[in-house]
PDB file of C-alpha atoms in Angstrom:
ATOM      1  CA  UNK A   1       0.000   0.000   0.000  1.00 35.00           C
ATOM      2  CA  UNK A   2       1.445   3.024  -1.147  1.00 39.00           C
ATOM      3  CA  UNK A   3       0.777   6.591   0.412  1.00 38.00           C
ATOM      4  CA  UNK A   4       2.298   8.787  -2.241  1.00 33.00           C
ATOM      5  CA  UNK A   5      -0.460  10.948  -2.112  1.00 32.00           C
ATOM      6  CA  UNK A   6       0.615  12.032   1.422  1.00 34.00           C
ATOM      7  CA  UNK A   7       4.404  12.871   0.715  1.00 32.00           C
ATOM      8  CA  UNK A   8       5.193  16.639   1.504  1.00 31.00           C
ATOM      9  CA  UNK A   9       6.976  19.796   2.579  1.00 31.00           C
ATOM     10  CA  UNK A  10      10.275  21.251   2.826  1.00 33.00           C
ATOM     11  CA  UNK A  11      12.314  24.065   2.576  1.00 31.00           C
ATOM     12  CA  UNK A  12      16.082  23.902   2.312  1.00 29.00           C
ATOM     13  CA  UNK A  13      17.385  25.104   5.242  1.00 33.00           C
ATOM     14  CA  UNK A  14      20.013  28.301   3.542  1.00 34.00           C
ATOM     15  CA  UNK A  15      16.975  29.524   1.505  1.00 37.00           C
ATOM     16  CA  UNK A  16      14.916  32.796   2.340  1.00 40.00           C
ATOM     17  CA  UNK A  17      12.642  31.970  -0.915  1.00 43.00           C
ATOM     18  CA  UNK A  18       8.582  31.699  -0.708  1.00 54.00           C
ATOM     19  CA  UNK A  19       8.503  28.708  -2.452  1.00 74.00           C
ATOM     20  CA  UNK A  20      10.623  25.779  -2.640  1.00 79.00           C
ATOM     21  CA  UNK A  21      10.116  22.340  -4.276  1.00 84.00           C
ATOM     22  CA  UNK A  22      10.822  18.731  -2.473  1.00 89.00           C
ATOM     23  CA  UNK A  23      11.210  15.945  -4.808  1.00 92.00           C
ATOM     24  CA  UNK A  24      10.685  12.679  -3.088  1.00 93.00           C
ATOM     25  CA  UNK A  25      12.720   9.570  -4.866  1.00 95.00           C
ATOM     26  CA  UNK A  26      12.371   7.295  -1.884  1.00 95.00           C
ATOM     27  CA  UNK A  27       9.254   5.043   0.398  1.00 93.00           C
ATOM     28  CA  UNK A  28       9.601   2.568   2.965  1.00 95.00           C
ATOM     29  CA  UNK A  29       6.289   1.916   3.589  1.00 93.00           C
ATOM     30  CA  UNK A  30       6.428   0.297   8.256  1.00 95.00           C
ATOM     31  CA  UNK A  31       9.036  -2.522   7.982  1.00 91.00           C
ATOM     32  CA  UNK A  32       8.392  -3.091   4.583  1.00 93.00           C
ATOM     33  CA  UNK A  33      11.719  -2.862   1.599  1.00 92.00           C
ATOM     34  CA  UNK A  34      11.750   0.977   0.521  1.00 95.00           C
ATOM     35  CA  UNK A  35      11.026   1.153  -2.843  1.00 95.00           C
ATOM     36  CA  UNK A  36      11.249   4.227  -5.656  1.00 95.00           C
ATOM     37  CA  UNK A  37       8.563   6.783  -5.685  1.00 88.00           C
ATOM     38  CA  UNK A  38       8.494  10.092  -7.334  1.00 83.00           C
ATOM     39  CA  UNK A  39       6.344  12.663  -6.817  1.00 75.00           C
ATOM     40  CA  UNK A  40       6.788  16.545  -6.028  1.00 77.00           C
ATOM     41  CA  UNK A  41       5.397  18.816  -2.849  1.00 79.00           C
ATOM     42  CA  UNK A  42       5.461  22.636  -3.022  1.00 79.00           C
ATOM     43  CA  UNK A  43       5.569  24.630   0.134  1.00 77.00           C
ATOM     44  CA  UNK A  44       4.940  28.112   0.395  1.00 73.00           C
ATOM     45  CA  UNK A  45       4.576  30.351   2.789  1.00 58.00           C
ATOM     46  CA  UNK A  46       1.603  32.839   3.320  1.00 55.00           C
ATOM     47  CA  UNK A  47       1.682  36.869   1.938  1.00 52.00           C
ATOM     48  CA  UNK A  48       3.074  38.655   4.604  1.00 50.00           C
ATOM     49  CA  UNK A  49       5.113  35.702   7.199  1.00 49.00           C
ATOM     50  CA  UNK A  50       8.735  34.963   7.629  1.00 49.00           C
ATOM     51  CA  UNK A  51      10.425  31.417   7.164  1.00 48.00           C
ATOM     52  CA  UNK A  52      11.586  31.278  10.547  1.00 47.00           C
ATOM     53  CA  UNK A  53       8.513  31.645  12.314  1.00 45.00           C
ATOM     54  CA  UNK A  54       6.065  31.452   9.631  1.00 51.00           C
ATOM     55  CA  UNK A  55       3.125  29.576   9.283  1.00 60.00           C
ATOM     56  CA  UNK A  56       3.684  27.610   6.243  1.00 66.00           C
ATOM     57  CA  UNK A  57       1.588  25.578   3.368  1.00 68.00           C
ATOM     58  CA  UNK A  58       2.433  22.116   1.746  1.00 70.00           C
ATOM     59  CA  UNK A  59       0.403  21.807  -1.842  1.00 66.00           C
ATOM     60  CA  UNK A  60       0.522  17.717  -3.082  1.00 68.00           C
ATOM     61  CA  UNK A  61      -2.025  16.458  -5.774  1.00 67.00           C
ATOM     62  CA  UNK A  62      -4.121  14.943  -2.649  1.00 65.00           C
ATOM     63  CA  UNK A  63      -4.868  18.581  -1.263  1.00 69.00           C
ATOM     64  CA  UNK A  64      -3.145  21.208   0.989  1.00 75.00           C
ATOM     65  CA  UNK A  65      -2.029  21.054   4.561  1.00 75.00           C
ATOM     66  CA  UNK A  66      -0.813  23.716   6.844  1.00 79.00           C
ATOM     67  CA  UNK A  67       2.390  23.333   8.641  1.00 81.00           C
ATOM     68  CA  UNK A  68       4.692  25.637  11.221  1.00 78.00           C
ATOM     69  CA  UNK A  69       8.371  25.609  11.240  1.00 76.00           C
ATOM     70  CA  UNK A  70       9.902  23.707  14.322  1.00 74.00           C
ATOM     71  CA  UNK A  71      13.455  24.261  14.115  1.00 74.00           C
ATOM     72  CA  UNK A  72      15.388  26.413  12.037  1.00 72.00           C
ATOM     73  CA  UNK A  73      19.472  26.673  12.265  1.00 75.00           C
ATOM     74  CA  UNK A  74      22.211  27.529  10.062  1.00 75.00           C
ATOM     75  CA  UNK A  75      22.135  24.583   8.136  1.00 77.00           C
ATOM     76  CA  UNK A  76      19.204  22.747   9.762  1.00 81.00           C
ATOM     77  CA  UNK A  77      15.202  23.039   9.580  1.00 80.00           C
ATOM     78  CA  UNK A  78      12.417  21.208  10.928  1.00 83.00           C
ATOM     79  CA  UNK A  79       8.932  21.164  10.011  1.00 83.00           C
ATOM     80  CA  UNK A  80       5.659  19.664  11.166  1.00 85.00           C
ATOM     81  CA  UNK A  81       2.567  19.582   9.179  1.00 84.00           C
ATOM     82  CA  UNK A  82      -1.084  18.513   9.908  1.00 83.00           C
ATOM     83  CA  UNK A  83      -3.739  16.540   8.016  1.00 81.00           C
ATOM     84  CA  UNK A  84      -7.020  15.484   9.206  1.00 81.00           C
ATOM     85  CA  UNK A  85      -6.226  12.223  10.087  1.00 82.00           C
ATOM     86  CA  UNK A  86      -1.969  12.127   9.842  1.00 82.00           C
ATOM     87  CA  UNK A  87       0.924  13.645  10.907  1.00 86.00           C
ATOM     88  CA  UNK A  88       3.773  14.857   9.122  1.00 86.00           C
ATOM     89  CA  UNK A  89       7.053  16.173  10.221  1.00 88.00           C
ATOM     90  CA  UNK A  90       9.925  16.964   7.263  1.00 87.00           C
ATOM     91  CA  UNK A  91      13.882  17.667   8.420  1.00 87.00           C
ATOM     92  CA  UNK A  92      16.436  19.398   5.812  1.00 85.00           C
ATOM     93  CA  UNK A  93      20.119  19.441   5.994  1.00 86.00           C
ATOM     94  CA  UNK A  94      21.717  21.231   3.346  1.00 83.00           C
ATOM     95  CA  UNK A  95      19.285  19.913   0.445  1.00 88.00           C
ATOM     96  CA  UNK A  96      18.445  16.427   1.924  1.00 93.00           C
ATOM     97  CA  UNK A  97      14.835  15.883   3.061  1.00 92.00           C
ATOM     98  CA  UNK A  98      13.736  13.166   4.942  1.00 92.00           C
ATOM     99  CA  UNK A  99      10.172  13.127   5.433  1.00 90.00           C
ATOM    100  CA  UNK A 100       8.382  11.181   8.631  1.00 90.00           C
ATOM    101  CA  UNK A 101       4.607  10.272   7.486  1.00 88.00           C
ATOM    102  CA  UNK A 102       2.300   9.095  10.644  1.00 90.00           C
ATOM    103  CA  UNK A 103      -1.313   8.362  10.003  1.00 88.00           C
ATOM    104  CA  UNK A 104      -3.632   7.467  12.152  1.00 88.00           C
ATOM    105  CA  UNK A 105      -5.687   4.555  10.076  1.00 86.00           C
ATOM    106  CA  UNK A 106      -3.740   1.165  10.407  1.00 88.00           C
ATOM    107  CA  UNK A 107      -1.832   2.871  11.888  1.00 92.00           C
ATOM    108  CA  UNK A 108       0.846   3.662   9.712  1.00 92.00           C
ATOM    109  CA  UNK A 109       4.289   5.199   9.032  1.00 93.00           C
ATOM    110  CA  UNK A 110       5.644   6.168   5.974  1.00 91.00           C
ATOM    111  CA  UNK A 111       9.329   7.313   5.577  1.00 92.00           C
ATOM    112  CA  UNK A 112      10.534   9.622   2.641  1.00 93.00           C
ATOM    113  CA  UNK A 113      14.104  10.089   1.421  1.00 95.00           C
ATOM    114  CA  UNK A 114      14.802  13.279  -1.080  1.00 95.00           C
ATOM    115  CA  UNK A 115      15.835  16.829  -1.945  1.00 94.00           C
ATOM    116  CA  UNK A 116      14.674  20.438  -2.211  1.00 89.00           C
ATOM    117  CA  UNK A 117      15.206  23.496  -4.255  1.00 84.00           C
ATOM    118  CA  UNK A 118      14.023  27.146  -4.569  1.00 73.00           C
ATOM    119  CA  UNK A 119      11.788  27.919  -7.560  1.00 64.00           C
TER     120      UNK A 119
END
């Protein structure tokens, strides 16, 4: 069971840019072999809010999801975003993204493996 449709967010943690794209090459679906997906997330953040302690969005073909910024360092940020029934939390070093998908239904976790750029 795949849950492509729930991969998102990221921003690369030396960029000041309103929108950055994550592109997501990796799944490992629980204890299950990872296997190749590849799919895109857009985050943005809202007119008028900074990066650091923004409120920010996540846009995926499956819908939008609002998210806040966690942790933000030199060359480290952490971000948590919230669906109606799962839980997402993304974490960026340089322009790696690993993304952490909990959702409630099974329950289930979903780990991502990719990397993010400015548009």
């Amino acid at each position: 069971m795949r849950f492509i449709y729930l991969a998102l967010l990221a921003f690369l943690p030396s960029l000041a840019a309103a929108n950055t794209v994550c592109r997501f090459d990796t799944e490992c679906l629980e204890t299950e072999t990872c296997t190749e997906s590849g799919f895109d997330v857009q985050i943005s953040l809202p007119t008028g809010t900074q990066f650091i302690t923004g409120r920010l969005v996540a846009e995926t073909d499956a819908g939008t999801y609002p998210g806040f910024v966690l942790k933000a360092g030199p060359n480290e940020r952490t971000m948590f975003f919230d669906g109606e029934s799962l839980r997402m939390m993304l974490t960026l070093i340089g322009v790696e993204a690993r993304l952490s998908v909990h959702v409630a239904e099974g329950p289930t976790m979903v780990s991502y493996t990719g990397t993010c750029e400015a548009l």
